[in-house]
PDB file of C-alpha atoms in Angstrom:
ATOM      1  CA  VAL X   1     -14.825   8.279 -16.860  1.00  0.00           C
ATOM      2  CA  GLN X   2     -15.864   6.140 -13.768  1.00  0.00           C
ATOM      3  CA  LEU X   3     -13.798   4.970 -10.430  1.00  0.00           C
ATOM      4  CA  GLN X   4     -14.734   2.022  -8.247  1.00  0.00           C
ATOM      5  CA  ALA X   5     -12.820   2.311  -4.645  1.00  0.00           C
ATOM      6  CA  SER X   6     -12.966  -1.038  -2.726  1.00  0.00           C
ATOM      7  CA  GLY X   7     -11.110  -2.378   0.446  1.00  0.00           C
ATOM      8  CA  GLY X   8     -11.927  -0.138   3.223  1.00  0.00           C
ATOM      9  CA  GLY X   9     -12.879  -2.049   6.456  1.00  0.00           C
ATOM     10  CA  LEU X  10     -11.913  -2.471  10.104  1.00  0.00           C
ATOM     11  CA  VAL X  11      -8.055  -2.920  11.388  1.00  0.00           C
ATOM     12  CA  GLN X  12      -6.619  -2.947  14.525  1.00  0.00           C
ATOM     13  CA  ALA X  13      -3.951  -0.669  15.031  1.00  0.00           C
ATOM     14  CA  GLY X  14      -0.647  -1.848  13.577  1.00  0.00           C
ATOM     15  CA  GLY X  15      -2.997  -3.985  10.698  1.00  0.00           C
ATOM     16  CA  SER X  16      -2.996  -3.729   7.252  1.00  0.00           C
ATOM     17  CA  LEU X  17      -5.032  -3.144   4.680  1.00  0.00           C
ATOM     18  CA  ARG X  18      -5.346  -2.694   0.802  1.00  0.00           C
ATOM     19  CA  LEU X  19      -7.303  -0.153  -1.552  1.00  0.00           C
ATOM     20  CA  SER X  20      -8.113  -0.841  -4.843  1.00  0.00           C
ATOM     21  CA  CYS X  21      -9.281   1.442  -7.376  1.00  0.00           C
ATOM     22  CA  VAL X  22     -10.400   0.174 -10.938  1.00  0.00           C
ATOM     23  CA  ALA X  23     -11.164   2.920 -13.766  1.00  0.00           C
ATOM     24  CA  SER X  24     -12.989   2.571 -16.719  1.00  0.00           C
ATOM     25  CA  GLY X  25     -12.722   4.868 -20.080  1.00  0.00           C
ATOM     26  CA  SER X  26      -9.742   5.560 -22.160  1.00  0.00           C
ATOM     27  CA  ILE X  27      -7.959   8.347 -20.017  1.00  0.00           C
ATOM     28  CA  PHE X  28      -6.162   6.015 -17.556  1.00  0.00           C
ATOM     29  CA  ASP X  29      -2.835   5.821 -18.964  1.00  0.00           C
ATOM     30  CA  ASN X  30      -2.155   9.427 -19.401  1.00  0.00           C
ATOM     31  CA  ALA X  31      -3.889  10.012 -16.011  1.00  0.00           C
ATOM     32  CA  ASP X  32      -2.008  10.991 -12.594  1.00  0.00           C
ATOM     33  CA  ALA X  33      -3.499   8.811  -9.905  1.00  0.00           C
ATOM     34  CA  SER X  34      -4.146   9.719  -6.388  1.00  0.00           C
ATOM     35  CA  TRP X  35      -5.662   8.734  -2.763  1.00  0.00           C
ATOM     36  CA  TYR X  36      -7.277  11.001  -0.633  1.00  0.00           C
ATOM     37  CA  ARG X  37      -9.173  10.156   2.482  1.00  0.00           C
ATOM     38  CA  GLN X  38     -11.568  12.851   4.387  1.00  0.00           C
ATOM     39  CA  LEU X  39     -12.695  13.086   8.241  1.00  0.00           C
ATOM     40  CA  PRO X  40     -16.649  14.327   8.821  1.00  0.00           C
ATOM     41  CA  GLY X  41     -16.945  18.043   7.869  1.00  0.00           C
ATOM     42  CA  LYS X  42     -13.287  18.346   7.355  1.00  0.00           C
ATOM     43  CA  GLN X  43     -11.468  18.297   3.761  1.00  0.00           C
ATOM     44  CA  ARG X  44     -10.094  16.288   1.948  1.00  0.00           C
ATOM     45  CA  ASP X  45      -6.247  15.301   2.255  1.00  0.00           C
ATOM     46  CA  LEU X  46      -4.019  14.045   0.138  1.00  0.00           C
ATOM     47  CA  VAL X  47      -2.402  10.828   0.874  1.00  0.00           C
ATOM     48  CA  ALA X  48      -0.743   9.669  -2.284  1.00  0.00           C
ATOM     49  CA  LEU X  49       0.338   9.942  -5.866  1.00  0.00           C
ATOM     50  CA  ILE X  50       1.786   8.270  -8.567  1.00  0.00           C
ATOM     51  CA  THR X  51       1.735  10.157 -12.078  1.00  0.00           C
ATOM     52  CA  ARG X  52       1.515   8.853 -15.823  1.00  0.00           C
ATOM     53  CA  TYR X  53       5.158   8.289 -15.743  1.00  0.00           C
ATOM     54  CA  GLY X  54       5.553   6.622 -12.130  1.00  0.00           C
ATOM     55  CA  VAL X  55       6.747   9.798  -9.946  1.00  0.00           C
ATOM     56  CA  ILE X  56       5.354   9.282  -6.849  1.00  0.00           C
ATOM     57  CA  ASP X  57       5.010  11.465  -3.689  1.00  0.00           C
ATOM     58  CA  TYR X  58       3.855  10.851  -0.206  1.00  0.00           C
ATOM     59  CA  ALA X  59       1.850  12.835   2.778  1.00  0.00           C
ATOM     60  CA  SER X  60       4.153  13.338   5.712  1.00  0.00           C
ATOM     61  CA  PRO X  61       1.662  11.078   8.024  1.00  0.00           C
ATOM     62  CA  VAL X  62       1.795   8.039   5.979  1.00  0.00           C
ATOM     63  CA  ARG X  63       5.662   8.041   4.347  1.00  0.00           C
ATOM     64  CA  GLY X  64       6.678   5.067   5.476  1.00  0.00           C
ATOM     65  CA  ARG X  65       3.844   3.175   5.879  1.00  0.00           C
ATOM     66  CA  PHE X  66       1.385   3.205   2.918  1.00  0.00           C
ATOM     67  CA  THR X  67       3.116   2.545  -0.773  1.00  0.00           C
ATOM     68  CA  ILE X  68       0.824   3.372  -3.834  1.00  0.00           C
ATOM     69  CA  SER X  69       1.288   1.588  -7.563  1.00  0.00           C
ATOM     70  CA  ARG X  70      -0.260   1.640 -10.642  1.00  0.00           C
ATOM     71  CA  ASP X  71      -1.480  -0.765 -12.984  1.00  0.00           C
ATOM     72  CA  ASN X  72      -2.168   0.617 -16.482  1.00  0.00           C
ATOM     73  CA  ALA X  73      -2.752  -2.672 -18.398  1.00  0.00           C
ATOM     74  CA  LYS X  74      -5.637  -3.725 -15.637  1.00  0.00           C
ATOM     75  CA  LYS X  75      -6.576   0.256 -15.158  1.00  0.00           C
ATOM     76  CA  THR X  76      -5.774   0.139 -11.528  1.00  0.00           C
ATOM     77  CA  VAL X  77      -4.259   1.612  -8.926  1.00  0.00           C
ATOM     78  CA  ILE X  78      -3.551   0.663  -5.743  1.00  0.00           C
ATOM     79  CA  LEU X  79      -2.978   1.760  -2.354  1.00  0.00           C
ATOM     80  CA  GLN X  80      -1.133  -0.487   0.281  1.00  0.00           C
ATOM     81  CA  MET X  81      -1.198   0.520   4.024  1.00  0.00           C
ATOM     82  CA  ASN X  82       0.205  -1.272   6.292  1.00  0.00           C
ATOM     83  CA  SER X  83       1.302  -0.135  10.473  1.00  0.00           C
ATOM     84  CA  LEU X  84      -2.275   1.723  10.457  1.00  0.00           C
ATOM     85  CA  LYS X  85      -2.797   3.836  13.129  1.00  0.00           C
ATOM     86  CA  PRO X  86      -6.153   5.297  14.401  1.00  0.00           C
ATOM     87  CA  GLU X  87      -5.276   8.658  13.067  1.00  0.00           C
ATOM     88  CA  ASP X  88      -5.524   6.656   9.487  1.00  0.00           C
ATOM     89  CA  THR X  89      -9.675   6.331  10.097  1.00  0.00           C
ATOM     90  CA  ALA X  90     -11.286   8.135   7.459  1.00  0.00           C
ATOM     91  CA  THR X  91     -12.943   7.704   4.181  1.00  0.00           C
ATOM     92  CA  TYR X  92     -10.275   7.546   1.203  1.00  0.00           C
ATOM     93  CA  PHE X  93     -11.334   8.540  -2.112  1.00  0.00           C
ATOM     94  CA  CYS X  94      -8.926   7.475  -5.418  1.00  0.00           C
ATOM     95  CA  ALA X  95      -8.933   9.920  -8.173  1.00  0.00           C
ATOM     96  CA  LEU X  96      -7.520  10.245 -11.490  1.00  0.00           C
ATOM     97  CA  ARG X  97      -6.542  13.855 -13.094  1.00  0.00           C
ATOM     98  CA  SER X  98      -6.827  13.571 -16.513  1.00  0.00           C
ATOM     99  CA  THR X  99      -3.180  15.838 -17.746  1.00  0.00           C
ATOM    100  CA  ALA X 100      -5.145  16.230 -21.155  1.00  0.00           C
ATOM    101  CA  SER X 101      -8.415  17.918 -20.049  1.00  0.00           C
ATOM    102  CA  GLY X 102      -7.207  19.123 -16.159  1.00  0.00           C
ATOM    103  CA  ARG X 103     -10.413  17.256 -15.440  1.00  0.00           C
ATOM    104  CA  THR X 104     -10.307  15.253 -12.365  1.00  0.00           C
ATOM    105  CA  TYR X 105     -12.718  12.327 -11.623  1.00  0.00           C
ATOM    106  CA  TRP X 106     -13.729  10.571  -8.378  1.00  0.00           C
ATOM    107  CA  GLY X 107     -14.068   7.230  -6.928  1.00  0.00           C
ATOM    108  CA  GLN X 108     -17.038   7.204  -4.705  1.00  0.00           C
ATOM    109  CA  GLY X 109     -14.539   6.720  -1.471  1.00  0.00           C
ATOM    110  CA  THR X 110     -14.119   3.159   1.214  1.00  0.00           C
ATOM    111  CA  LEU X 111     -14.077   3.595   4.943  1.00  0.00           C
ATOM    112  CA  VAL X 112     -11.275   2.679   6.328  1.00  0.00           C
ATOM    113  CA  THR X 113     -11.705   2.813  10.453  1.00  0.00           C
ATOM    114  CA  VAL X 114      -8.308   1.679  12.404  1.00  0.00           C
ATOM    115  CA  SER X 115      -9.129   1.130  16.462  1.00  0.00           C
ATOM    116  CA  SER X 116      -6.743   1.108  19.270  1.00  0.00           C
TER     117      SER X 116
END
């Protein structure tokens, strides 16, 4: 399983970005998908989760501003980020957790920078 994340970049506060993560392999339909973010030297924090059944949850700092979605046919998980704030600046990682094996697969990270 390989994950390819894209869509990061530089945006002004209040702007929007759309992150995309495309997966290879055959586990996507039976995997929970999520986005995490990480600052240098800090732990990786969960941003948003969408289960294989479509149950969604968000971290409190992004609730109401970010939207996670998935397209099983395209093996893609999307994170739509609106009303971005400087504190959203981080490297964002997508992840797939196989519900069969419990193993988690990670994408390579995409940098989001929000200027004030």
